[in-house]
XYZ file of C-alpha atoms in Angstrom:
208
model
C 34.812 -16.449 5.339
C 34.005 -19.260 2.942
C 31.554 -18.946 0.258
C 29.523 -21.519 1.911
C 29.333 -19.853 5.310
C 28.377 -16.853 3.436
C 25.297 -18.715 2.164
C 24.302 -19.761 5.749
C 24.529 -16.344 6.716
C 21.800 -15.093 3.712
C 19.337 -18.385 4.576
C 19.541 -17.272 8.393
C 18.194 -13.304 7.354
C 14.549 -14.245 6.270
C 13.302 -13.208 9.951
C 15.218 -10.163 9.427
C 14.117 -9.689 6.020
C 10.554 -10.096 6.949
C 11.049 -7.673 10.054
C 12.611 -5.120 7.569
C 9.572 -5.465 4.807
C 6.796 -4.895 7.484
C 8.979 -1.761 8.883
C 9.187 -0.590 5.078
C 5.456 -1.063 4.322
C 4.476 0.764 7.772
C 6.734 4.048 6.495
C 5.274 4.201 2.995
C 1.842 4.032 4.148
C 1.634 6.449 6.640
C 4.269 8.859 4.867
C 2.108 8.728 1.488
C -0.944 7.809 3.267
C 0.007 11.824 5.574
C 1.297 13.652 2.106
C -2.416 13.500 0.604
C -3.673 15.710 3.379
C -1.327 18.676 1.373
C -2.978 20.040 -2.225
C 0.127 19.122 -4.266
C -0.225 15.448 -3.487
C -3.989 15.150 -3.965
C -3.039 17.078 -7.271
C -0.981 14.361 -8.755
C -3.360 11.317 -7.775
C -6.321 13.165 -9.894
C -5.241 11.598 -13.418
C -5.754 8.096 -11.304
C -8.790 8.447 -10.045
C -10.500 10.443 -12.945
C -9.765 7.619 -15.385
C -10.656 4.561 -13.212
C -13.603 3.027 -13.887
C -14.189 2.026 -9.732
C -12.832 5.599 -8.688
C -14.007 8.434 -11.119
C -17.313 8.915 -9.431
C -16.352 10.190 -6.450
C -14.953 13.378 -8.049
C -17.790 15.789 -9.179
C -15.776 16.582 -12.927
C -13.687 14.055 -13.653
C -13.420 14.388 -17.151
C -12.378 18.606 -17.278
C -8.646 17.175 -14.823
C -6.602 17.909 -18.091
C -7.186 22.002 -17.922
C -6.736 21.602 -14.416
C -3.232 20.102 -13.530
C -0.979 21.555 -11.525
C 3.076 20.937 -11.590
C 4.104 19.713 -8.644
C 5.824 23.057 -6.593
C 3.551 25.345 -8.773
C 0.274 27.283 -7.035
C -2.149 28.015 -9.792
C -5.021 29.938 -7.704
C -7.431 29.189 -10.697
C -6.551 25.473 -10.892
C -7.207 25.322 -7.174
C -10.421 26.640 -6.555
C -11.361 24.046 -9.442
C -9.723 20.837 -7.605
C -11.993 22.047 -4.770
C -15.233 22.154 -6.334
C -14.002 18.861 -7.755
C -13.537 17.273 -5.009
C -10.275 16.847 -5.589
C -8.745 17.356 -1.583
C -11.971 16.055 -0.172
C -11.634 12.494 -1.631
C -7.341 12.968 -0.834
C -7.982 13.376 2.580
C -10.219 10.275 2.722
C -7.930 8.340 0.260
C -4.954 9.603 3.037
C -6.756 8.420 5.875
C -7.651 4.614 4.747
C -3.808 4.367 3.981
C -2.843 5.870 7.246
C -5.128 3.351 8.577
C -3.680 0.536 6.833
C -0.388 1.874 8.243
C -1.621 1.576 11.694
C -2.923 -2.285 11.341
C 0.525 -3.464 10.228
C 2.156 -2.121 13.411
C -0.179 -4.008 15.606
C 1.816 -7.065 14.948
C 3.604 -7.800 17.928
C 0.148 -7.581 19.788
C -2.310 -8.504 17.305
C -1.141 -10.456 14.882
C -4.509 -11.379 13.146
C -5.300 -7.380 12.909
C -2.227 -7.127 11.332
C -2.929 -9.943 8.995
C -5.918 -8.401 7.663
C -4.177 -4.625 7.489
C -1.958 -6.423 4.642
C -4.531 -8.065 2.914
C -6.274 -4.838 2.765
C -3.010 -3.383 1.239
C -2.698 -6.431 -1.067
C -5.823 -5.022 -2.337
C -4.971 -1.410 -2.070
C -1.791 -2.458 -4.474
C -3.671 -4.467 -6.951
C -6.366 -1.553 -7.323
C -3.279 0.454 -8.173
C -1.726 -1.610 -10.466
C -5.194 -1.339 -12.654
C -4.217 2.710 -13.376
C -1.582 0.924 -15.825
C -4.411 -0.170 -18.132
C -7.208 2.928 -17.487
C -4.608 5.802 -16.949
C -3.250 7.705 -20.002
C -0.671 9.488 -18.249
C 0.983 6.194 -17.138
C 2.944 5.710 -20.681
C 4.841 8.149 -22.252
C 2.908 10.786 -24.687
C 3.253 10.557 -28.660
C 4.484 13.925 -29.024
C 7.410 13.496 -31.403
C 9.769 11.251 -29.407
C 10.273 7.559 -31.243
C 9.339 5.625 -27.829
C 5.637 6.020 -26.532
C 3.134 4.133 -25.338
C 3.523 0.355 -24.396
C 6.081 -0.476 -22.280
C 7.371 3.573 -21.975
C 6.826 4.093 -18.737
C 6.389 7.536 -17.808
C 6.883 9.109 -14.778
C 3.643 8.819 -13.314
C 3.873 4.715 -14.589
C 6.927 4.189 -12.926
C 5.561 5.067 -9.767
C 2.538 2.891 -9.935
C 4.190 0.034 -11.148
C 6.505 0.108 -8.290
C 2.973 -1.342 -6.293
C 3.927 -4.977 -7.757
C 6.467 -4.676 -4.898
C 4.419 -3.349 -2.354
C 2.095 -6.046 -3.281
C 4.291 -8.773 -2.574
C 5.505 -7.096 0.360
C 1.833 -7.453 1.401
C 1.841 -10.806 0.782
C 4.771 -11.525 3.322
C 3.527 -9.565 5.896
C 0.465 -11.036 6.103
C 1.615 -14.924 5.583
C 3.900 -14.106 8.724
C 1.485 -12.670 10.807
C -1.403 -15.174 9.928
C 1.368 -17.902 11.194
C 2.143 -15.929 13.933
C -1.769 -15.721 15.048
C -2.213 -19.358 14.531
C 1.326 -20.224 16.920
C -0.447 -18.041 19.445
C -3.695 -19.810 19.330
C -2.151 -23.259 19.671
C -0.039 -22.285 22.481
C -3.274 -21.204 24.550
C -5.180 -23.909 22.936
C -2.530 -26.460 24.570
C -2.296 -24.626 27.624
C -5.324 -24.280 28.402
C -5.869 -28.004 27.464
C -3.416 -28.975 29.892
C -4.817 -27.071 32.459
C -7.925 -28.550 32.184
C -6.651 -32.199 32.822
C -4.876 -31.082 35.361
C -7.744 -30.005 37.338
C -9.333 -33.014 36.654
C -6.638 -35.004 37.612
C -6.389 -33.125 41.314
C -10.486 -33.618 41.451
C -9.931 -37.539 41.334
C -7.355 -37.257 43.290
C -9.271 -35.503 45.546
């Protein structure tokens, strides 16, 4: 096959590559978006929400999550008990259901496009709010604790994860261009037809 050809081949996969985005986003929202109904999940999202400025309110002591954390695999009875009077698995399962819904909206596509267009939006938003935890999240850059990289741009575990959302983002962005254009398609179509169906009723009136 000739280089060329090969090109052809890679211009002629953006329906595919749309398909496979929207199939991506729908399995990362509701897996995640399921995983905060368990304590170790809501666990690891406290550092997030404790230091965000929009999000620290709905947890009842925000600023004691430090004494608190719990390694993800490890059951500390004592750190429990605390995440519950915090709050802690009360907001997860909320935060867990919104995503889950989100989840949902993208796969009404095929039906309803224009629900679908606004379940990406929403995680448009959803991605950007995450982004933020780069700039009011500690935890997201590595720890000045005797290593000679920390801080700004050492990514730590927990920033790596979140800045992963710039993808998801975009993602977003392509799912809900495509189903906005296929909404708008669909209303022409029945806009036309049902245009044409007019006249020709009142064509077979004058006939008449």
């Amino acid at each position: 096959m000739k280089i060329l050809q090969l090109y052809q081949l890679a211009a002629r996969m953006d329906r595919v590559g749309v398909t496979v985005t929207r199939v991506g986003l729908i399995i990362v929202l509701l897996w995640i978006g399921g995983l905060k109904a368990f304590p170790y999940e809501a666990d690891g999202i406290v550092p997030f929400v404790a230091n965000s400025p929009f999000m620290s309110f709905l947890l009842n002591d925000p600023g004691n999550y430090q004494a608190h954390k719990n390694p993800e695999g490890a059951v500390v009875p004592e750190n429990r008990a605390w995440h519950q009077q915090n709050g802690t698995y009360t907001f997860a399962y909320g935060l867990g259901s919104v995503i889950v819904l989100y989840g949902l909206l993208l796969c009404t596509h095929p039906w309803l496009p224009q629900v679908a267009t606004v379940g990406s939006f929403l995680v448009f938003i959803m991605s950007l709010v995450t982004l933020s935890f780069l700039v009011t999240t500690p935890e997201c850059w590595v720890p000045a604790i005797g290593g000679d990289h920390h801080g700004f741009p050492y990514l730590s575990g927990a920033g790596r994860l979140v800045v992963k959302d710039a993808i998801m983002m975009g993602a977003a962005l392509v799912t809900m261009a495509d189903s906005a254009q296929c909404y708008l398609l669909r209303r022409e179509s029945s806009l036309a037809a049902s245009d044409a169906g007019a006249r020709a009723d009142s064509t077979a009136a004058v006939t008449a």
